[in-house]
mmCIF file of C-alpha atoms in Angstrom:
data_model
loop_
_atom_site.group_PDB
_atom_site.id
_atom_site.type_symbol
_atom_site.label_atom_id
_atom_site.label_comp_id
_atom_site.label_asym_id
_atom_site.label_seq_id
_atom_site.Cartn_x
_atom_site.Cartn_y
_atom_site.Cartn_z
ATOM 1 C CA MET A 381 162.113 253.354 96.110
ATOM 2 C CA ASP A 382 161.585 249.581 96.284
ATOM 3 C CA ASN A 383 158.402 250.073 98.467
ATOM 4 C CA LYS A 384 156.939 252.420 95.823
ATOM 5 C CA VAL A 385 157.791 250.158 93.040
ATOM 6 C CA ASN A 386 156.034 247.199 94.894
ATOM 7 C CA GLU A 387 153.087 249.470 95.569
ATOM 8 C CA GLN A 388 152.828 250.319 91.885
ATOM 9 C CA LYS A 389 153.023 246.836 90.988
ATOM 10 C CA ILE A 390 150.277 245.762 93.254
ATOM 11 C CA GLU A 391 148.111 248.709 91.814
ATOM 12 C CA SER A 392 148.989 247.761 88.182
ATOM 13 C CA THR A 393 147.592 244.119 88.698
ATOM 14 C CA GLU A 394 144.163 245.322 89.950
ATOM 15 C CA SER A 395 142.867 245.063 86.446
ATOM 16 C CA PHE A 396 143.405 241.207 86.631
ATOM 17 C CA ASN A 397 140.965 241.022 89.632
ATOM 18 C CA GLU A 398 138.469 243.160 87.788
ATOM 19 C CA THR A 399 138.294 240.690 84.824
ATOM 20 C CA VAL A 400 137.061 238.119 87.453
ATOM 21 C CA ASP A 401 134.405 240.714 88.667
ATOM 22 C CA ILE A 402 133.180 241.434 85.153
ATOM 23 C CA SER A 403 132.555 237.766 84.788
ATOM 24 C CA ALA A 404 130.723 237.677 87.960
ATOM 25 C CA ILE A 405 128.222 240.211 86.356
ATOM 26 C CA LYS A 406 127.363 237.668 83.752
ATOM 27 C CA ASN A 407 127.570 234.541 86.060
ATOM 28 C CA GLN A 408 124.754 235.864 88.199
ATOM 29 C CA HIS A 409 122.406 235.598 85.142
ATOM 30 C CA GLU A 410 124.261 232.477 83.593
ATOM 31 C CA ASP A 411 121.468 229.992 84.509
ATOM 32 C CA LEU A 412 118.787 232.206 83.149
ATOM 33 C CA GLU A 413 120.569 232.872 79.902
ATOM 34 C CA GLN A 414 121.483 229.148 79.216
ATOM 35 C CA GLU A 415 117.809 228.018 79.975
ATOM 36 C CA ASN A 416 115.953 230.590 78.164
ATOM 37 C CA GLU A 417 117.962 232.540 75.583
ATOM 38 C CA PRO A 418 117.834 230.433 72.545
ATOM 39 C CA ASP A 419 114.140 230.960 72.198
ATOM 40 C CA ALA A 420 112.762 233.571 74.559
ATOM 41 C CA LEU A 421 114.360 236.660 73.165
ATOM 42 C CA HIS A 422 112.608 236.037 69.866
ATOM 43 C CA ALA A 423 109.337 234.392 71.217
ATOM 44 C CA LEU A 424 107.316 237.637 70.608
ATOM 45 C CA GLU A 425 107.304 236.985 66.694
ATOM 46 C CA ASP A 426 105.123 234.232 65.689
ATOM 47 C CA PHE A 427 104.726 233.003 62.166
ATOM 48 C CA SER A 428 102.294 230.141 62.464
ATOM 49 C CA SER A 429 99.281 231.973 61.040
ATOM 50 C CA LEU A 430 101.136 233.070 57.846
ATOM 51 C CA SER A 431 100.664 231.657 54.475
ATOM 52 C CA LYS A 432 103.596 230.162 52.411
ATOM 53 C CA GLU A 433 103.764 233.394 50.287
ATOM 54 C CA GLU A 434 103.917 235.492 53.366
ATOM 55 C CA LEU A 435 106.603 233.326 55.030
ATOM 56 C CA LEU A 436 108.488 233.621 51.657
ATOM 57 C CA ASN A 437 108.331 237.330 51.985
ATOM 58 C CA ARG A 438 109.435 237.371 55.550
ATOM 59 C CA MET A 439 112.440 235.102 54.579
ATOM 60 C CA GLU A 440 113.313 237.459 51.652
ATOM 61 C CA GLU A 441 113.346 240.316 54.127
ATOM 62 C CA ALA A 442 115.335 238.440 56.738
ATOM 63 C CA VAL A 443 118.066 237.212 54.286
ATOM 64 C CA SER A 444 118.459 240.820 53.187
ATOM 65 C CA SER A 445 119.282 242.085 56.671
ATOM 66 C CA VAL A 446 122.724 243.517 57.254
ATOM 67 C CA ASP A 447 122.739 242.015 60.719
ATOM 68 C CA LEU A 448 122.845 238.236 60.058
ATOM 69 C CA ASP A 449 123.170 237.569 63.860
ATOM 70 C CA GLN A 450 120.155 239.566 64.673
ATOM 71 C CA VAL A 451 117.955 237.322 62.259
ATOM 72 C CA LYS A 452 119.474 233.988 63.045
ATOM 73 C CA SER A 453 116.675 232.677 65.289
ATOM 74 C CA LYS A 454 113.975 234.328 63.222
ATOM 75 C CA ILE A 455 115.277 232.413 60.070
ATOM 76 C CA GLN A 456 115.247 229.236 61.904
ATOM 77 C CA LYS A 457 111.598 229.650 63.115
ATOM 78 C CA LEU A 458 110.626 230.690 59.550
ATOM 79 C CA LYS A 459 112.231 227.484 58.242
ATOM 80 C CA ASP A 460 110.603 225.273 60.704
ATOM 81 C CA THR A 461 107.163 226.901 60.160
ATOM 82 C CA PHE A 462 107.502 226.905 56.384
ATOM 83 C CA ARG A 463 108.495 223.337 56.175
ATOM 84 C CA GLU A 464 105.809 222.120 58.466
ATOM 85 C CA LEU A 465 103.202 224.103 56.353
ATOM 86 C CA VAL A 466 104.606 222.434 53.296
ATOM 87 C CA ARG A 467 104.303 218.976 54.825
ATOM 88 C CA GLU A 468 100.727 219.693 55.870
ATOM 89 C CA GLU A 469 99.725 220.805 52.495
ATOM 90 C CA LEU A 470 101.363 217.899 50.875
ATOM 91 C CA GLU A 471 99.297 215.545 53.170
ATOM 92 C CA ALA A 472 96.370 217.360 52.375
ATOM 93 C CA LYS A 473 96.876 216.859 48.651
ATOM 94 C CA ARG A 474 97.593 213.280 49.239
ATOM 95 C CA ARG A 475 94.403 212.733 51.047
ATOM 96 C CA VAL A 476 92.316 214.302 48.184
ATOM 97 C CA TRP A 477 94.299 212.141 45.809
ATOM 98 C CA GLU A 478 93.505 209.117 47.816
ATOM 99 C CA GLU A 479 89.806 209.789 47.646
ATOM 100 C CA HIS A 480 89.566 210.106 43.915
ATOM 101 C CA LYS A 481 92.256 207.747 42.751
ATOM 102 C CA GLU A 482 91.021 205.141 40.333
ATOM 103 C CA SER A 483 93.424 202.388 40.910
ATOM 104 C CA ASP A 484 95.824 201.169 43.583
ATOM 105 C CA ASP A 485 98.599 201.219 40.945
ATOM 106 C CA ASP A 486 98.210 204.975 40.587
ATOM 107 C CA LYS A 487 101.245 207.068 41.855
ATOM 108 C CA PHE A 488 100.921 210.341 43.869
ATOM 109 C CA GLU A 489 102.897 212.925 41.922
ATOM 110 C CA PRO A 490 102.230 216.528 43.320
ATOM 111 C CA ALA A 491 102.756 219.500 41.005
ATOM 112 C CA ALA A 492 105.902 221.557 41.410
ATOM 113 C CA ASP A 493 106.015 223.945 44.245
ATOM 114 C CA PHE A 494 107.701 227.126 43.035
ATOM 115 C CA VAL A 495 107.202 228.964 46.400
ATOM 116 C CA SER A 496 109.007 226.217 48.180
ATOM 117 C CA ASP A 497 111.747 226.234 45.662
ATOM 118 C CA LYS A 498 112.201 230.024 46.055
ATOM 119 C CA PHE A 499 112.050 229.728 49.855
ATOM 120 C CA GLU A 500 114.818 227.034 49.851
ATOM 121 C CA ASP A 501 116.862 229.228 47.547
ATOM 122 C CA TYR A 502 116.701 232.127 50.116
ATOM 123 C CA LEU A 503 117.753 229.640 52.810
ATOM 124 C CA LYS A 504 120.643 228.461 50.803
ATOM 125 C CA LYS A 505 121.688 232.086 50.105
ATOM 126 C CA TYR A 506 121.420 232.913 53.890
ATOM 127 C CA ASN A 507 123.555 229.914 54.871
ATOM 128 C CA GLN A 508 126.184 230.955 52.238
ATOM 129 C CA LYS A 509 126.290 234.454 53.597
ATOM 130 C CA ARG A 510 126.471 233.001 57.207
ATOM 131 C CA THR A 511 129.585 230.950 56.080
ATOM 132 C CA GLU A 512 131.257 233.906 54.336
ATOM 133 C CA LEU A 513 130.574 236.039 57.467
ATOM 134 C CA ARG A 514 131.956 233.348 59.841
ATOM 135 C CA ARG A 515 135.015 232.980 57.799
ATOM 136 C CA SER A 516 135.368 236.802 57.586
ATOM 137 C CA ARG A 517 135.079 237.137 61.287
ATOM 138 C CA ASP A 518 137.486 234.348 61.967
ATOM 139 C CA ALA A 519 139.961 236.040 59.570
ATOM 140 C CA ASP A 520 139.582 239.323 61.202
ATOM 141 C CA GLN A 521 139.914 237.964 64.695
ATOM 142 C CA ARG A 522 143.073 236.106 63.804
ATOM 143 C CA LYS A 523 144.350 239.465 62.324
ATOM 144 C CA ASN A 524 143.312 241.335 65.461
ATOM 145 C CA PHE A 525 145.212 238.657 67.615
ATOM 146 C CA ALA A 526 148.336 239.296 65.507
ATOM 147 C CA ASN A 527 148.094 243.037 65.733
ATOM 148 C CA LYS A 528 147.620 242.885 69.484
ATOM 149 C CA MET A 529 150.523 240.488 69.845
ATOM 150 C CA ALA A 530 152.583 242.891 67.821
ATOM 151 C CA LEU A 531 151.716 245.697 70.303
ATOM 152 C CA VAL A 532 152.630 243.206 73.095
ATOM 153 C CA ASP A 533 156.114 242.956 71.539
ATOM 154 C CA GLU A 534 156.195 246.821 71.479
ATOM 155 C CA LEU A 535 155.188 246.942 75.058
ATOM 156 C CA LYS A 536 157.832 244.504 75.862
ATOM 157 C CA ALA A 537 160.448 246.512 73.982
ATOM 158 C CA LEU A 538 159.282 249.771 75.761
ATOM 159 C CA ALA A 539 159.806 248.178 79.241
ATOM 160 C CA GLU A 540 163.398 247.369 78.267
ATOM 161 C CA SER A 541 164.151 250.736 76.663
ATOM 162 C CA SER A 542 166.123 253.617 78.293
ATOM 163 C CA GLU A 543 163.542 256.215 77.360
ATOM 164 C CA SER A 544 162.865 259.057 79.510
ATOM 165 C CA MET A 545 160.002 258.611 82.011
ATOM 166 C CA ASN A 546 157.874 261.205 80.236
ATOM 167 C CA LYS A 547 158.581 259.868 76.847
ATOM 168 C CA ALA A 548 158.049 256.339 77.882
ATOM 169 C CA PHE A 549 154.656 257.079 79.412
ATOM 170 C CA GLU A 550 153.537 258.874 76.175
ATOM 171 C CA LYS A 551 154.437 255.767 74.222
ATOM 172 C CA LEU A 552 152.648 253.567 76.705
ATOM 173 C CA GLN A 553 149.449 255.685 76.349
ATOM 174 C CA ASP A 554 149.700 255.396 72.630
ATOM 175 C CA LEU A 555 150.166 251.550 72.888
ATOM 176 C CA GLN A 556 147.200 251.301 75.142
ATOM 177 C CA LEU A 557 144.910 253.490 72.906
ATOM 178 C CA ARG A 558 145.867 251.377 69.793
ATOM 179 C CA TYR A 559 145.423 248.240 71.586
ATOM 180 C CA ARG A 560 141.952 249.147 72.666
ATOM 181 C CA LYS A 561 140.924 250.185 69.098
ATOM 182 C CA ILE A 562 141.719 246.630 67.829
ATOM 183 C CA GLY A 563 138.639 244.508 67.575
ATOM 184 C CA LEU A 564 137.832 241.065 69.047
ATOM 185 C CA VAL A 565 140.238 238.111 69.043
ATOM 186 C CA PRO A 566 139.515 234.339 68.914
ATOM 187 C CA GLN A 567 137.902 233.191 72.019
ATOM 188 C CA GLY A 568 140.644 230.706 72.789
ATOM 189 C CA ASN A 569 143.241 233.471 72.716
ATOM 190 C CA VAL A 570 141.416 235.973 74.920
ATOM 191 C CA GLU A 571 142.835 234.841 78.377
ATOM 192 C CA GLU A 572 146.347 234.229 76.954
ATOM 193 C CA LEU A 573 146.457 237.731 75.471
ATOM 194 C CA ARG A 574 145.251 239.381 78.550
ATOM 195 C CA LYS A 575 147.781 237.653 80.762
ATOM 196 C CA VAL A 576 150.727 238.383 78.321
ATOM 197 C CA TRP A 577 149.629 241.977 78.117
ATOM 198 C CA GLN A 578 149.222 242.433 81.723
ATOM 199 C CA HIS A 579 152.576 240.826 82.453
ATOM 200 C CA HIS A 580 154.547 243.259 80.279
ATOM 201 C CA LEU A 581 152.391 246.040 81.600
ATOM 202 C CA ASP A 582 153.470 245.238 85.189
ATOM 203 C CA ARG A 583 157.019 244.908 84.033
ATOM 204 C CA PHE A 584 156.958 248.343 82.396
ATOM 205 C CA PHE A 585 156.004 249.897 85.705
ATOM 206 C CA ASP A 586 158.614 247.901 87.415
ATOM 207 C CA VAL A 587 161.410 248.549 84.964
ATOM 208 C CA VAL A 588 160.709 252.090 84.135
ATOM 209 C CA LYS A 589 159.886 252.885 87.802
ATOM 210 C CA ILE A 590 157.331 255.389 86.737
ATOM 211 C CA SER A 591 156.558 258.165 89.249
ATOM 212 C CA LYS A 592 153.347 258.071 91.288
ATOM 213 C CA GLU A 593 152.260 261.359 89.519
ATOM 214 C CA LEU A 594 152.412 259.740 86.027
ATOM 215 C CA ARG A 595 150.823 256.555 87.307
ATOM 216 C CA GLU A 596 147.973 258.700 88.577
ATOM 217 C CA LEU A 597 147.440 260.130 85.258
ATOM 218 C CA ASP A 598 147.123 256.730 83.897
ATOM 219 C CA PHE A 599 144.448 256.055 86.780
ATOM 220 C CA LYS A 600 142.785 259.283 85.695
ATOM 221 C CA LYS A 601 142.508 258.100 82.039
ATOM 222 C CA ASN A 602 141.189 254.768 82.857
ATOM 223 C CA GLN A 603 138.626 256.373 85.255
ATOM 224 C CA GLU A 604 137.289 258.606 82.489
ATOM 225 C CA LEU A 605 136.989 255.611 80.161
ATOM 226 C CA LYS A 606 135.098 253.643 82.735
ATOM 227 C CA ILE A 607 132.739 256.500 83.589
ATOM 228 C CA GLU A 608 132.067 256.689 79.977
ATOM 229 C CA LEU A 609 131.096 253.080 79.799
ATOM 230 C CA ILE A 610 128.964 253.397 82.805
ATOM 231 C CA ALA A 611 126.990 256.086 81.145
ATOM 232 C CA LYS A 612 126.652 254.045 78.009
ATOM 233 C CA ALA A 613 125.495 250.912 80.076
ATOM 234 C CA GLU A 614 122.931 253.200 81.982
ATOM 235 C CA ALA A 615 121.642 254.595 78.642
ATOM 236 C CA LEU A 616 120.688 251.103 77.545
ATOM 237 C CA THR A 617 117.446 251.486 79.509
ATOM 238 C CA GLY A 618 116.271 253.527 76.602
ATOM 239 C CA GLU A 619 117.089 250.863 74.016
ATOM 240 C CA PRO A 620 113.626 249.352 72.806
ATOM 241 C CA SER A 621 115.174 246.059 71.888
ATOM 242 C CA VAL A 622 116.268 243.927 74.695
ATOM 243 C CA ARG A 623 118.494 241.787 72.419
ATOM 244 C CA ARG A 624 120.330 244.791 71.156
ATOM 245 C CA ALA A 625 120.722 246.123 74.599
ATOM 246 C CA LEU A 626 122.367 242.833 75.626
ATOM 247 C CA ASP A 627 124.590 242.825 72.678
ATOM 248 C CA GLN A 628 125.800 246.290 73.353
ATOM 249 C CA LEU A 629 126.182 245.393 77.020
ATOM 250 C CA ASN A 630 128.464 242.523 76.162
ATOM 251 C CA GLN A 631 130.711 244.938 74.020
ATOM 252 C CA PHE A 632 130.733 247.372 76.979
ATOM 253 C CA GLN A 633 131.907 244.599 79.176
ATOM 254 C CA GLU A 634 134.673 243.479 76.801
ATOM 255 C CA GLN A 635 135.868 247.138 76.625
ATOM 256 C CA TRP A 636 135.732 247.367 80.488
ATOM 257 C CA ARG A 637 138.223 244.236 80.730
ATOM 258 C CA GLU A 638 140.626 245.943 78.543
ATOM 259 C CA ILE A 639 140.747 249.144 80.419
ATOM 260 C CA GLY A 640 143.314 249.153 83.265
ATOM 261 C CA SER A 641 142.742 250.242 86.781
ATOM 262 C CA ALA A 642 141.526 253.543 88.029
ATOM 263 C CA SER A 643 142.858 254.599 91.513
ATOM 264 C CA LYS A 644 142.506 252.153 94.301
ATOM 265 C CA GLU A 645 139.931 254.098 96.175
ATOM 266 C CA LEU A 646 137.638 254.473 93.126
ATOM 267 C CA ASN A 647 138.043 251.051 91.497
ATOM 268 C CA ASP A 648 135.456 249.452 93.509
ATOM 269 C CA GLN A 649 133.013 252.353 93.320
ATOM 270 C CA LEU A 650 133.238 252.333 89.419
ATOM 271 C CA PHE A 651 132.826 248.713 89.272
ATOM 272 C CA ASP A 652 129.675 248.798 91.393
ATOM 273 C CA LYS A 653 128.224 251.470 89.202
ATOM 274 C CA PHE A 654 128.980 249.415 86.152
ATOM 275 C CA LYS A 655 127.484 246.357 87.529
ATOM 276 C CA LEU A 656 124.298 248.325 88.734
ATOM 277 C CA ALA A 657 123.979 249.631 85.193
ATOM 278 C CA SER A 658 124.462 246.130 83.726
ATOM 279 C CA ASP A 659 121.957 244.664 86.053
ATOM 280 C CA LYS A 660 119.176 247.042 84.798
ATOM 281 C CA THR A 661 119.437 245.419 81.347
ATOM 282 C CA TYR A 662 119.350 242.021 82.872
ATOM 283 C CA VAL A 663 116.311 242.872 84.868
ATOM 284 C CA ARG A 664 114.604 243.873 81.612
ATOM 285 C CA LYS A 665 115.527 240.564 80.195
ATOM 286 C CA GLN A 666 114.222 238.647 83.242
ATOM 287 C CA ALA A 667 110.754 240.842 82.998
ATOM 288 C CA MET A 668 110.430 239.951 79.318
ATOM 289 C CA LEU A 669 111.140 236.338 79.950
ATOM 290 C CA ALA A 670 108.593 236.252 82.739
ATOM 291 C CA ASP A 671 105.996 237.989 80.493
ATOM 292 C CA ASN A 672 106.670 235.521 77.662
ATOM 293 C CA LYS A 673 106.368 232.465 80.042
ATOM 294 C CA LEU A 674 102.953 233.835 81.186
ATOM 295 C CA LYS A 675 101.900 234.232 77.628
ATOM 296 C CA GLN A 676 103.061 230.613 76.742
ATOM 297 C CA VAL A 677 101.128 229.225 79.683
ATOM 298 C CA GLU A 678 97.951 230.812 78.235
ATOM 299 C CA ASN A 679 98.808 229.485 74.746
ATOM 300 C CA LEU A 680 99.312 226.023 76.283
ATOM 301 C CA ALA A 681 95.852 226.038 77.752
ATOM 302 C CA SER A 682 94.383 226.957 74.347
ATOM 303 C CA LYS A 683 96.236 224.236 72.642
ATOM 304 C CA VAL A 684 95.308 221.665 75.023
ATOM 305 C CA ALA A 685 91.585 222.523 74.507
ATOM 306 C CA LEU A 686 92.215 222.100 70.710
ATOM 307 C CA CYS A 687 93.688 218.664 71.445
ATOM 308 C CA GLU A 688 90.582 217.701 73.318
ATOM 309 C CA LYS A 689 88.437 218.769 70.493
ATOM 310 C CA MET A 690 90.619 216.954 67.930
ATOM 311 C CA GLU A 691 90.627 213.743 69.932
ATOM 312 C CA LEU A 692 86.916 213.877 70.106
ATOM 313 C CA SER A 693 86.682 214.354 66.258
ATOM 314 C CA ALA A 694 89.083 211.389 65.986
ATOM 315 C CA GLU A 695 86.567 209.168 67.933
ATOM 316 C CA GLN A 696 83.668 209.755 65.612
ATOM 317 C CA ILE A 697 82.775 207.364 62.700
ATOM 318 C CA PHE A 698 80.282 208.414 59.934
ATOM 319 C CA ASP A 699 78.527 206.486 57.230
ATOM 320 C CA SER A 700 78.130 209.141 54.597
ATOM 321 C CA HIS A 701 80.309 211.172 52.326
ATOM 322 C CA LYS A 702 78.557 214.494 53.354
ATOM 323 C CA ASN A 703 79.235 213.725 57.072
ATOM 324 C CA TRP A 704 82.763 213.002 56.536
ATOM 325 C CA GLN A 705 83.188 216.110 54.555
ATOM 326 C CA ASP A 706 81.692 218.254 57.240
ATOM 327 C CA ALA A 707 83.782 216.614 59.805
ATOM 328 C CA ASN A 708 86.915 217.202 57.669
ATOM 329 C CA ASN A 709 86.104 220.928 57.355
ATOM 330 C CA ALA A 710 85.752 221.042 61.203
ATOM 331 C CA VAL A 711 89.152 219.432 61.618
ATOM 332 C CA GLU A 712 90.725 221.833 59.293
ATOM 333 C CA VAL A 713 89.237 224.805 61.206
ATOM 334 C CA LEU A 714 90.865 223.252 64.376
ATOM 335 C CA PHE A 715 94.163 223.057 62.694
ATOM 336 C CA VAL A 716 93.888 226.792 61.490
ATOM 337 C CA ASP A 717 93.118 227.809 65.000
ATOM 338 C CA TRP A 718 96.195 225.842 66.250
ATOM 339 C CA ARG A 719 98.404 227.781 63.997
ATOM 340 C CA LYS A 720 97.108 230.961 65.215
ATOM 341 C CA ILE A 721 98.101 230.160 68.735
ATOM 342 C CA GLY A 722 101.767 231.367 69.730
ATOM 343 C CA HIS A 723 104.455 229.494 71.456
ATOM 344 C CA VAL A 724 104.013 227.295 74.409
ATOM 345 C CA PRO A 725 106.633 226.437 77.253
ATOM 346 C CA LYS A 726 109.539 224.680 75.680
ATOM 347 C CA GLU A 727 109.076 221.531 77.744
ATOM 348 C CA ASP A 728 105.506 221.159 76.554
ATOM 349 C CA GLU A 729 105.894 222.119 72.968
ATOM 350 C CA GLU A 730 106.829 218.600 71.576
ATOM 351 C CA LYS A 731 104.342 216.529 73.599
ATOM 352 C CA THR A 732 101.454 218.904 73.009
ATOM 353 C CA TRP A 733 102.133 218.989 69.117
ATOM 354 C CA LYS A 734 102.381 215.194 69.123
ATOM 355 C CA ARG A 735 99.048 214.885 71.076
ATOM 356 C CA PHE A 736 97.278 217.250 68.532
ATOM 357 C CA LYS A 737 98.953 215.654 65.436
ATOM 358 C CA ASP A 738 98.208 212.017 66.538
ATOM 359 C CA ALA A 739 94.561 212.733 67.047
ATOM 360 C CA ARG A 740 94.408 214.564 63.768
ATOM 361 C CA GLN A 741 96.068 211.530 62.010
ATOM 362 C CA ASN A 742 93.645 209.218 63.786
ATOM 363 C CA PHE A 743 90.714 211.205 62.335
ATOM 364 C CA PHE A 744 92.210 210.924 58.731
ATOM 365 C CA ARG A 745 92.993 207.254 59.179
ATOM 366 C CA ASN A 746 89.317 206.642 60.061
ATOM 367 C CA ARG A 747 88.155 208.658 57.085
ATOM 368 C CA GLU A 748 90.535 206.862 54.782
ATOM 369 C CA SER A 749 89.196 203.495 56.170
ATOM 370 C CA TYR A 750 85.710 204.788 55.316
ATOM 371 C CA TYR A 751 86.695 205.668 51.510
ATOM 372 C CA SER A 752 88.896 202.508 51.207
ATOM 373 C CA LYS A 753 85.765 200.526 52.015
ATOM 374 C CA GLN A 754 83.779 202.483 49.620
ATOM 375 C CA ARG A 755 86.159 201.884 46.896
ATOM 376 C CA GLU A 756 86.131 198.130 47.422
ATOM 377 C CA ASP A 757 82.299 198.211 47.532
ATOM 378 C CA PHE A 758 82.421 200.095 44.094
ATOM 379 C CA LYS A 759 84.835 197.502 42.796
ATOM 380 C CA LYS A 760 82.613 194.587 43.761
ATOM 381 C CA ASN A 761 79.551 196.349 42.303
ATOM 382 C CA LEU A 762 81.443 196.952 39.131
ATOM 383 C CA VAL A 763 82.551 193.234 38.888
ATOM 384 C CA ALA A 764 78.968 192.071 39.596
ATOM 385 C CA LYS A 765 77.573 194.527 36.929
ATOM 386 C CA ILE A 766 80.195 193.399 34.389
ATOM 387 C CA ALA A 767 79.337 189.903 35.101
ATOM 388 C CA LEU A 768 75.573 190.674 34.461
ATOM 389 C CA CYS A 769 76.463 192.426 31.137
ATOM 390 C CA GLU A 770 78.488 189.427 30.044
ATOM 391 C CA LYS A 771 75.489 187.004 30.914
ATOM 392 C CA ALA A 772 73.188 189.318 29.174
ATOM 393 C CA GLU A 773 75.283 189.409 26.181
ATOM 394 C CA SER A 774 75.670 185.554 25.982
ATOM 395 C CA LEU A 775 71.822 185.208 26.223
ATOM 396 C CA LYS A 776 71.329 187.641 23.413
ATOM 397 C CA GLU A 777 73.637 185.539 21.155
ATOM 398 C CA ASN A 778 71.855 182.177 22.252
ATOM 399 C CA VAL A 779 69.582 180.889 19.417
ATOM 400 C CA ASP A 780 68.158 178.053 21.631
ATOM 401 C CA TRP A 781 65.223 179.938 22.511
ATOM 402 C CA LYS A 782 63.424 176.982 24.202
ATOM 403 C CA ASN A 783 66.167 176.075 26.670
ATOM 404 C CA THR A 784 67.071 179.721 27.297
ATOM 405 C CA ALA A 785 63.539 180.456 28.151
#
């Protein structure tokens, strides 16, 4: 009898080892996820060619989404693109004002921007919804943890009861079903909960001394649940969105962790099938990342070419208003072309934009220097003309015609 109990105890702890194996599925792809995931899964959508009104409409759609997690990166990109566009427009208005201002004491006061106000209102609404969602999830997870701990207490009591074997096993199956139906718990409590649940489950099998036949029924139920998860994981190849496929795969992996062992002979086979199905989704992710990387390299080459053109424009100095206006129009076309190009590799993004922006600002500084000199010349001419007018008026009033002549 003792040998059978020990054998059952060893079998009942196999699920502990499986949790390590499930983590290994993710660990194989850990470096790839940490390096690329923040941007790459959403890199296919580019907003840089949209107007402020179009960005506002996209923001309204995103904020209305029922899945705030799905649009998180999208909203961040919309925010960055919109604010950069607003800043560029403001700079353009300031440059026009600089050209036409009448006095150095004039103050630049741009008109109210109702589109920007509306955009920021949507952003504020989104942040409020995210905060409410986070609080709701935290509350739900704390509640789930309390509910699971209550089931742990029931499991503990069941292990100490004097129920008949069949009745005890029926109650155990009910406990396991209710336990699996409860949602996620706070991340900091996951390992603690798993260990305490497994401890009392092992203790149940020790104390109740469940028969091998009943234990095999438990194995069979776990086997069915795992086969079902394998089928769901394999079906993810038909999910068009890689992001949704990964989210669902994470859920399946969490569910796998909570399912107990199948028979010792099938455990490894089932796990290998589940791992193979999981890897198919990760392979899709890697393929998408590779494709995005290739497109980003092509975009980088296009943006470098625009940097060179902008730098050439920044080196030119003109001596007429018309030539400066023509050059300004050409520079604006370069900027429009820049915004049409998609993402570049993350490591090149900041320095490439800085190179383009610095060259553009150098052009505008040269242009401003020209118009500043023009204003100074106008001012000197005005002073000279006023002096001539005053001199003419004084001559007009002078009656000493002889000396005046």
